[in-house]
mmCIF file of C-alpha atoms in Angstrom:
data_model
loop_
_atom_site.group_PDB
_atom_site.id
_atom_site.type_symbol
_atom_site.label_atom_id
_atom_site.label_comp_id
_atom_site.label_asym_id
_atom_site.label_seq_id
_atom_site.Cartn_x
_atom_site.Cartn_y
_atom_site.Cartn_z
ATOM 1 C CA UNK A 1 -19.927 7.285 9.115
ATOM 2 C CA UNK A 2 -20.553 10.574 7.252
ATOM 3 C CA UNK A 3 -19.740 10.140 3.571
ATOM 4 C CA UNK A 4 -19.981 13.829 2.680
ATOM 5 C CA UNK A 5 -17.006 15.544 1.025
ATOM 6 C CA UNK A 6 -14.703 17.532 3.296
ATOM 7 C CA UNK A 7 -14.578 21.174 2.196
ATOM 8 C CA UNK A 8 -11.426 23.317 1.990
ATOM 9 C CA UNK A 9 -10.693 24.867 5.360
ATOM 10 C CA UNK A 10 -11.287 21.511 7.057
ATOM 11 C CA UNK A 11 -8.624 19.510 8.873
ATOM 12 C CA UNK A 12 -7.121 16.244 7.649
ATOM 13 C CA UNK A 13 -5.558 13.896 10.184
ATOM 14 C CA UNK A 14 -2.596 11.855 8.936
ATOM 15 C CA UNK A 15 -1.548 8.673 10.734
ATOM 16 C CA UNK A 16 2.219 8.467 10.252
ATOM 17 C CA UNK A 17 4.861 11.160 10.164
ATOM 18 C CA UNK A 18 7.184 10.184 7.308
ATOM 19 C CA UNK A 19 7.971 11.493 3.832
ATOM 20 C CA UNK A 20 4.651 10.451 2.299
ATOM 21 C CA UNK A 21 2.752 12.209 5.071
ATOM 22 C CA UNK A 22 4.897 15.295 4.561
ATOM 23 C CA UNK A 23 4.172 15.457 0.834
ATOM 24 C CA UNK A 24 0.467 14.838 1.470
ATOM 25 C CA UNK A 25 0.381 17.710 3.971
ATOM 26 C CA UNK A 26 2.082 20.041 1.488
ATOM 27 C CA UNK A 27 -0.436 19.118 -1.218
ATOM 28 C CA UNK A 28 -3.312 19.591 1.227
ATOM 29 C CA UNK A 29 -2.095 23.061 2.218
ATOM 30 C CA UNK A 30 -2.057 24.163 -1.421
ATOM 31 C CA UNK A 31 -5.704 23.081 -1.678
ATOM 32 C CA UNK A 32 -6.691 24.987 1.459
ATOM 33 C CA UNK A 33 -6.710 22.186 4.054
ATOM 34 C CA UNK A 34 -5.002 22.005 7.427
ATOM 35 C CA UNK A 35 -3.254 18.790 8.490
ATOM 36 C CA UNK A 36 -2.558 17.296 11.895
ATOM 37 C CA UNK A 37 0.014 14.496 12.023
ATOM 38 C CA UNK A 38 -0.147 11.606 14.497
ATOM 39 C CA UNK A 39 3.090 9.702 15.010
ATOM 40 C CA UNK A 40 5.062 8.062 17.819
ATOM 41 C CA UNK A 41 8.151 10.069 16.831
ATOM 42 C CA UNK A 42 8.648 13.400 18.579
ATOM 43 C CA UNK A 43 10.413 14.856 15.549
ATOM 44 C CA UNK A 44 8.438 13.659 12.519
ATOM 45 C CA UNK A 45 9.309 15.222 9.169
ATOM 46 C CA UNK A 46 5.627 15.423 8.206
ATOM 47 C CA UNK A 47 4.925 17.471 11.337
ATOM 48 C CA UNK A 48 7.341 20.179 10.155
ATOM 49 C CA UNK A 49 4.865 21.217 7.450
ATOM 50 C CA UNK A 50 1.608 20.453 9.300
ATOM 51 C CA UNK A 51 -0.650 22.656 11.403
ATOM 52 C CA UNK A 52 -0.402 20.287 14.359
ATOM 53 C CA UNK A 53 1.324 17.194 15.666
ATOM 54 C CA UNK A 54 0.219 14.578 18.174
ATOM 55 C CA UNK A 55 3.215 12.562 19.352
ATOM 56 C CA UNK A 56 1.914 9.409 21.020
ATOM 57 C CA UNK A 57 2.016 5.637 20.668
ATOM 58 C CA UNK A 58 -0.341 3.919 18.248
ATOM 59 C CA UNK A 59 -1.883 2.020 21.161
ATOM 60 C CA UNK A 60 -2.634 5.191 23.167
ATOM 61 C CA UNK A 61 -6.420 5.174 22.891
ATOM 62 C CA UNK A 62 -6.889 8.492 24.680
ATOM 63 C CA UNK A 63 -4.441 10.267 22.363
ATOM 64 C CA UNK A 64 -6.043 8.695 19.295
ATOM 65 C CA UNK A 65 -9.461 9.858 20.482
ATOM 66 C CA UNK A 66 -8.217 13.443 20.972
ATOM 67 C CA UNK A 67 -6.585 13.368 17.558
ATOM 68 C CA UNK A 68 -9.677 12.049 15.768
ATOM 69 C CA UNK A 69 -11.964 14.482 17.589
ATOM 70 C CA UNK A 70 -9.914 17.463 16.392
ATOM 71 C CA UNK A 71 -9.920 16.569 12.670
ATOM 72 C CA UNK A 72 -12.601 16.142 10.016
ATOM 73 C CA UNK A 73 -11.232 13.116 8.173
ATOM 74 C CA UNK A 74 -8.345 10.704 8.760
ATOM 75 C CA UNK A 75 -5.964 9.082 6.294
ATOM 76 C CA UNK A 76 -2.750 7.095 6.698
ATOM 77 C CA UNK A 77 0.627 7.424 5.016
ATOM 78 C CA UNK A 78 1.747 3.799 5.290
ATOM 79 C CA UNK A 79 0.018 0.438 5.556
ATOM 80 C CA UNK A 80 1.720 -0.767 8.726
ATOM 81 C CA UNK A 81 -0.158 1.578 11.027
ATOM 82 C CA UNK A 82 -1.731 -0.830 13.543
ATOM 83 C CA UNK A 83 -5.218 -1.821 12.483
ATOM 84 C CA UNK A 84 -6.500 -1.113 15.995
ATOM 85 C CA UNK A 85 -5.328 2.509 15.732
ATOM 86 C CA UNK A 86 -7.182 2.940 12.448
ATOM 87 C CA UNK A 87 -10.272 1.374 14.007
ATOM 88 C CA UNK A 88 -10.117 3.722 17.003
ATOM 89 C CA UNK A 89 -10.132 6.715 14.658
ATOM 90 C CA UNK A 90 -12.851 5.244 12.444
ATOM 91 C CA UNK A 91 -15.221 5.041 15.399
ATOM 92 C CA UNK A 92 -15.097 8.831 15.630
ATOM 93 C CA UNK A 93 -14.417 10.192 12.148
ATOM 94 C CA UNK A 94 -14.320 8.987 8.529
ATOM 95 C CA UNK A 95 -11.089 7.178 7.663
ATOM 96 C CA UNK A 96 -10.284 7.222 3.951
ATOM 97 C CA UNK A 97 -9.178 4.691 2.809
ATOM 98 C CA UNK A 98 -10.914 2.767 5.577
ATOM 99 C CA UNK A 99 -9.857 -0.186 7.665
ATOM 100 C CA UNK A 100 -10.499 -2.811 4.954
ATOM 101 C CA UNK A 101 -7.526 -1.912 2.705
ATOM 102 C CA UNK A 102 -5.109 -1.830 5.624
ATOM 103 C CA UNK A 103 -6.457 -5.125 6.999
ATOM 104 C CA UNK A 104 -5.739 -6.777 3.653
ATOM 105 C CA UNK A 105 -2.396 -5.099 2.927
ATOM 106 C CA UNK A 106 -0.906 -5.981 6.326
ATOM 107 C CA UNK A 107 -1.001 -9.729 5.659
ATOM 108 C CA UNK A 108 0.595 -11.119 2.506
ATOM 109 C CA UNK A 109 -1.461 -14.313 2.334
ATOM 110 C CA UNK A 110 -4.692 -12.437 2.984
ATOM 111 C CA UNK A 111 -3.671 -10.032 0.227
ATOM 112 C CA UNK A 112 -3.138 -12.841 -2.288
ATOM 113 C CA UNK A 113 -6.486 -14.384 -1.346
ATOM 114 C CA UNK A 114 -8.207 -11.045 -1.874
ATOM 115 C CA UNK A 115 -6.625 -10.653 -5.307
ATOM 116 C CA UNK A 116 -7.868 -14.135 -6.215
ATOM 117 C CA UNK A 117 -11.397 -13.267 -5.049
ATOM 118 C CA UNK A 118 -11.404 -10.437 -7.613
ATOM 119 C CA UNK A 119 -10.122 -12.679 -10.398
ATOM 120 C CA UNK A 120 -6.707 -10.989 -10.361
ATOM 121 C CA UNK A 121 -3.849 -13.333 -11.215
ATOM 122 C CA UNK A 122 -0.909 -13.756 -8.841
ATOM 123 C CA UNK A 123 2.268 -15.779 -8.561
ATOM 124 C CA UNK A 124 1.885 -19.415 -7.487
ATOM 125 C CA UNK A 125 2.022 -19.467 -3.694
ATOM 126 C CA UNK A 126 1.248 -21.497 -0.586
ATOM 127 C CA UNK A 127 0.955 -20.945 3.155
ATOM 128 C CA UNK A 128 3.782 -22.084 5.421
ATOM 129 C CA UNK A 129 2.574 -22.502 8.991
ATOM 130 C CA UNK A 130 4.055 -25.834 10.093
ATOM 131 C CA UNK A 131 6.795 -28.380 9.478
ATOM 132 C CA UNK A 132 4.258 -30.349 7.459
ATOM 133 C CA UNK A 133 3.701 -27.338 5.175
ATOM 134 C CA UNK A 134 7.463 -27.061 4.697
ATOM 135 C CA UNK A 135 7.762 -30.761 3.839
ATOM 136 C CA UNK A 136 5.050 -30.700 1.168
ATOM 137 C CA UNK A 137 5.873 -27.286 -0.338
ATOM 138 C CA UNK A 138 5.876 -27.243 -4.126
ATOM 139 C CA UNK A 139 6.289 -23.535 -4.989
ATOM 140 C CA UNK A 140 10.047 -23.970 -5.424
ATOM 141 C CA UNK A 141 12.351 -22.329 -6.179
ATOM 142 C CA UNK A 142 10.700 -19.385 -4.510
ATOM 143 C CA UNK A 143 10.798 -16.607 -1.952
ATOM 144 C CA UNK A 144 9.713 -17.269 1.613
ATOM 145 C CA UNK A 145 8.132 -14.176 3.151
ATOM 146 C CA UNK A 146 6.694 -13.474 6.572
ATOM 147 C CA UNK A 147 2.970 -12.806 6.251
ATOM 148 C CA UNK A 148 3.283 -9.618 8.301
ATOM 149 C CA UNK A 149 5.727 -6.769 8.848
ATOM 150 C CA UNK A 150 7.830 -7.218 5.711
ATOM 151 C CA UNK A 151 8.797 -4.040 3.848
ATOM 152 C CA UNK A 152 11.445 -3.049 1.269
ATOM 153 C CA UNK A 153 12.844 -6.564 0.993
ATOM 154 C CA UNK A 154 12.789 -7.293 4.723
ATOM 155 C CA UNK A 155 11.298 -10.489 6.153
ATOM 156 C CA UNK A 156 11.968 -12.569 3.049
ATOM 157 C CA UNK A 157 14.512 -15.162 1.949
ATOM 158 C CA UNK A 158 15.097 -16.688 -1.467
ATOM 159 C CA UNK A 159 15.032 -20.493 -1.335
ATOM 160 C CA UNK A 160 16.093 -23.005 -3.981
ATOM 161 C CA UNK A 161 14.864 -26.283 -2.530
ATOM 162 C CA UNK A 162 13.165 -27.956 0.422
ATOM 163 C CA UNK A 163 16.315 -28.060 2.536
ATOM 164 C CA UNK A 164 16.903 -24.336 2.168
ATOM 165 C CA UNK A 165 13.202 -23.688 2.781
ATOM 166 C CA UNK A 166 13.362 -25.506 6.124
ATOM 167 C CA UNK A 167 16.412 -23.476 7.155
ATOM 168 C CA UNK A 168 14.819 -20.210 6.014
ATOM 169 C CA UNK A 169 11.642 -20.879 7.982
ATOM 170 C CA UNK A 170 13.763 -21.382 11.093
ATOM 171 C CA UNK A 171 15.646 -18.180 10.299
ATOM 172 C CA UNK A 172 12.361 -16.258 10.092
ATOM 173 C CA UNK A 173 11.346 -17.527 13.526
ATOM 174 C CA UNK A 174 8.902 -20.236 12.382
ATOM 175 C CA UNK A 175 6.311 -17.511 11.893
ATOM 176 C CA UNK A 176 3.358 -17.752 9.541
ATOM 177 C CA UNK A 177 4.840 -17.286 6.074
ATOM 178 C CA UNK A 178 3.912 -17.380 2.427
ATOM 179 C CA UNK A 179 6.062 -19.172 -0.136
ATOM 180 C CA UNK A 180 5.865 -17.512 -3.546
ATOM 181 C CA UNK A 181 7.243 -19.309 -6.585
ATOM 182 C CA UNK A 182 9.845 -17.376 -8.540
ATOM 183 C CA UNK A 183 8.470 -15.775 -11.684
ATOM 184 C CA UNK A 184 10.512 -15.495 -14.860
ATOM 185 C CA UNK A 185 9.232 -11.990 -15.486
ATOM 186 C CA UNK A 186 10.152 -9.539 -18.218
ATOM 187 C CA UNK A 187 9.662 -6.454 -16.065
ATOM 188 C CA UNK A 188 7.984 -4.975 -13.005
ATOM 189 C CA UNK A 189 5.332 -2.274 -13.247
ATOM 190 C CA UNK A 190 2.962 -0.390 -10.990
ATOM 191 C CA UNK A 191 -0.387 1.303 -11.379
ATOM 192 C CA UNK A 192 -1.700 4.009 -9.062
ATOM 193 C CA UNK A 193 -5.461 4.483 -8.899
ATOM 194 C CA UNK A 194 -7.370 7.336 -7.278
ATOM 195 C CA UNK A 195 -11.053 6.817 -6.457
ATOM 196 C CA UNK A 196 -13.444 9.330 -4.926
ATOM 197 C CA UNK A 197 -16.539 9.190 -2.748
ATOM 198 C CA UNK A 198 -18.664 9.167 -5.900
ATOM 199 C CA UNK A 199 -17.001 5.948 -7.100
ATOM 200 C CA UNK A 200 -15.257 7.644 -10.024
ATOM 201 C CA UNK A 201 -11.752 6.222 -10.454
ATOM 202 C CA UNK A 202 -8.791 7.142 -12.628
ATOM 203 C CA UNK A 203 -5.346 5.616 -13.196
ATOM 204 C CA UNK A 204 -2.068 7.443 -13.490
ATOM 205 C CA UNK A 205 0.065 6.215 -16.419
ATOM 206 C CA UNK A 206 1.708 2.853 -15.774
ATOM 207 C CA UNK A 207 5.267 3.070 -14.440
ATOM 208 C CA UNK A 208 8.105 0.690 -15.346
ATOM 209 C CA UNK A 209 10.023 -0.064 -12.139
ATOM 210 C CA UNK A 210 13.568 -1.141 -11.404
ATOM 211 C CA UNK A 211 14.170 -2.679 -7.964
ATOM 212 C CA UNK A 212 17.599 -3.328 -6.493
ATOM 213 C CA UNK A 213 17.925 -5.263 -3.263
ATOM 214 C CA UNK A 214 14.167 -5.166 -2.775
ATOM 215 C CA UNK A 215 14.091 -1.347 -2.922
ATOM 216 C CA UNK A 216 12.659 0.713 -5.780
ATOM 217 C CA UNK A 217 15.424 2.650 -7.540
ATOM 218 C CA UNK A 218 13.823 4.084 -10.681
ATOM 219 C CA UNK A 219 10.399 4.419 -12.290
ATOM 220 C CA UNK A 220 10.160 5.160 -16.010
ATOM 221 C CA UNK A 221 7.101 6.782 -17.599
ATOM 222 C CA UNK A 222 6.034 6.244 -20.359
ATOM 223 C CA UNK A 223 6.827 2.602 -19.793
ATOM 224 C CA UNK A 224 7.192 1.712 -23.474
ATOM 225 C CA UNK A 225 5.122 -1.445 -22.978
ATOM 226 C CA UNK A 226 2.565 -2.702 -25.535
ATOM 227 C CA UNK A 227 -0.908 -1.189 -25.306
ATOM 228 C CA UNK A 228 -2.535 -4.542 -24.517
ATOM 229 C CA UNK A 229 -0.282 -4.995 -21.468
ATOM 230 C CA UNK A 230 -0.971 -1.435 -20.293
ATOM 231 C CA UNK A 231 -4.702 -1.938 -20.759
ATOM 232 C CA UNK A 232 -4.601 -5.163 -18.775
ATOM 233 C CA UNK A 233 -2.692 -3.469 -15.937
ATOM 234 C CA UNK A 234 -5.162 -0.578 -15.817
ATOM 235 C CA UNK A 235 -8.146 -2.939 -15.711
ATOM 236 C CA UNK A 236 -6.547 -4.842 -12.825
ATOM 237 C CA UNK A 237 -5.921 -1.595 -10.941
ATOM 238 C CA UNK A 238 -9.493 -0.423 -11.461
ATOM 239 C CA UNK A 239 -10.873 -3.801 -10.355
ATOM 240 C CA UNK A 240 -8.791 -3.598 -7.190
ATOM 241 C CA UNK A 241 -10.016 -0.094 -6.358
ATOM 242 C CA UNK A 242 -13.611 -1.187 -6.935
ATOM 243 C CA UNK A 243 -13.174 -4.354 -4.869
ATOM 244 C CA UNK A 244 -11.759 -2.375 -1.953
ATOM 245 C CA UNK A 245 -14.593 0.184 -2.228
ATOM 246 C CA UNK A 246 -11.658 2.558 -2.127
ATOM 247 C CA UNK A 247 -11.889 6.214 -1.219
ATOM 248 C CA UNK A 248 -8.371 7.478 -1.646
ATOM 249 C CA UNK A 249 -5.360 6.050 -3.423
ATOM 250 C CA UNK A 250 -4.015 2.555 -4.034
ATOM 251 C CA UNK A 251 -0.799 1.455 -5.724
ATOM 252 C CA UNK A 252 -0.430 -2.044 -7.111
ATOM 253 C CA UNK A 253 2.947 -3.526 -8.046
ATOM 254 C CA UNK A 254 2.798 -6.187 -10.758
ATOM 255 C CA UNK A 255 4.983 -8.538 -12.758
ATOM 256 C CA UNK A 256 4.778 -8.759 -16.543
ATOM 257 C CA UNK A 257 5.806 -12.225 -17.688
ATOM 258 C CA UNK A 258 7.695 -12.905 -20.906
ATOM 259 C CA UNK A 259 4.405 -14.186 -22.351
ATOM 260 C CA UNK A 260 2.709 -10.842 -21.637
ATOM 261 C CA UNK A 261 0.712 -11.993 -18.615
ATOM 262 C CA UNK A 262 0.227 -9.438 -15.816
ATOM 263 C CA UNK A 263 0.391 -10.793 -12.241
ATOM 264 C CA UNK A 264 -0.333 -8.819 -9.069
ATOM 265 C CA UNK A 265 2.472 -8.743 -6.513
ATOM 266 C CA UNK A 266 1.507 -6.415 -3.669
ATOM 267 C CA UNK A 267 -0.614 -3.366 -3.002
ATOM 268 C CA UNK A 268 -0.227 -0.230 -0.909
ATOM 269 C CA UNK A 269 -3.381 1.771 -0.074
ATOM 270 C CA UNK A 270 -1.550 5.119 0.047
ATOM 271 C CA UNK A 271 0.848 7.231 -2.043
ATOM 272 C CA UNK A 272 3.695 5.172 -3.429
ATOM 273 C CA UNK A 273 7.356 5.758 -4.205
ATOM 274 C CA UNK A 274 6.720 4.767 -7.818
ATOM 275 C CA UNK A 275 4.395 7.768 -8.089
ATOM 276 C CA UNK A 276 6.785 10.543 -7.076
ATOM 277 C CA UNK A 277 7.229 11.439 -10.738
ATOM 278 C CA UNK A 278 3.630 12.724 -10.742
ATOM 279 C CA UNK A 279 4.704 15.773 -8.706
ATOM 280 C CA UNK A 280 6.449 17.336 -11.714
ATOM 281 C CA UNK A 281 4.940 15.490 -14.672
ATOM 282 C CA UNK A 282 1.175 15.570 -14.061
ATOM 283 C CA UNK A 283 -1.487 18.242 -13.697
ATOM 284 C CA UNK A 284 -2.224 16.803 -10.254
ATOM 285 C CA UNK A 285 0.256 14.713 -8.262
ATOM 286 C CA UNK A 286 -0.615 11.477 -6.484
ATOM 287 C CA UNK A 287 -0.631 13.443 -3.223
ATOM 288 C CA UNK A 288 -3.090 16.029 -4.515
ATOM 289 C CA UNK A 289 -5.263 13.248 -5.905
ATOM 290 C CA UNK A 290 -5.342 11.606 -2.469
ATOM 291 C CA UNK A 291 -6.482 14.865 -0.879
ATOM 292 C CA UNK A 292 -9.097 15.430 -3.573
ATOM 293 C CA UNK A 293 -10.379 11.867 -3.175
ATOM 294 C CA UNK A 294 -10.800 11.908 0.595
#
């Protein structure tokens, strides 16, 4: 697919019609780009500030084809857009980031395996696919998570022992899961990396995050963490962007242990809630950096 930059005056297609799509469209307009939003919702908040809106299901191949034909490049505002929808667009126009980041991010076990392939440390974890896996599980106490469709604390249950693990797996519908051992961490952080078509990548300053009930409540920048920890987090973020062959934006949430070790938790190949501070505090926000990158 054409890897040439998309000039101002061109049209960006955004899969997803939520708040992140809205803020991306606003940033794009300031840089001279039009945006067309594709979403199943008839009244999508991103569409209110876009030049166009296609309201259709993500499995509507004809609508996806019309959408992709009418734009110059496609991006997505959240990682749970069906992979098939991204693929349908990619057959017609460049999708940035492409299908690889979304394929990895949509499956928690696949995500952990990808981190490991890049030499990025993670929490101790194991796959739970059968009663036998439950019986021999050792990553306890831990958190049992569905491999797919979990978001903002959904699809996960904290388990203390094997008995509770068995009950939790039943509660989650005996679906493919990942059991992640609890980490005695000092804090949670995130890094947001932008990477362009030319392979040049840059990190925003590391944010110190506070989650409550699985939902991000505050991000503090500067984080106040030691320089060696910040350097380690930045190197991990850059390695991830390189490993994904990213064109766009990726956010990586991480744990910092009490010993100063940095462990990857989960990634999001799109603008992230922990980066909203960049709108007012940086020369270019995460949303503008996404537009510039793609």
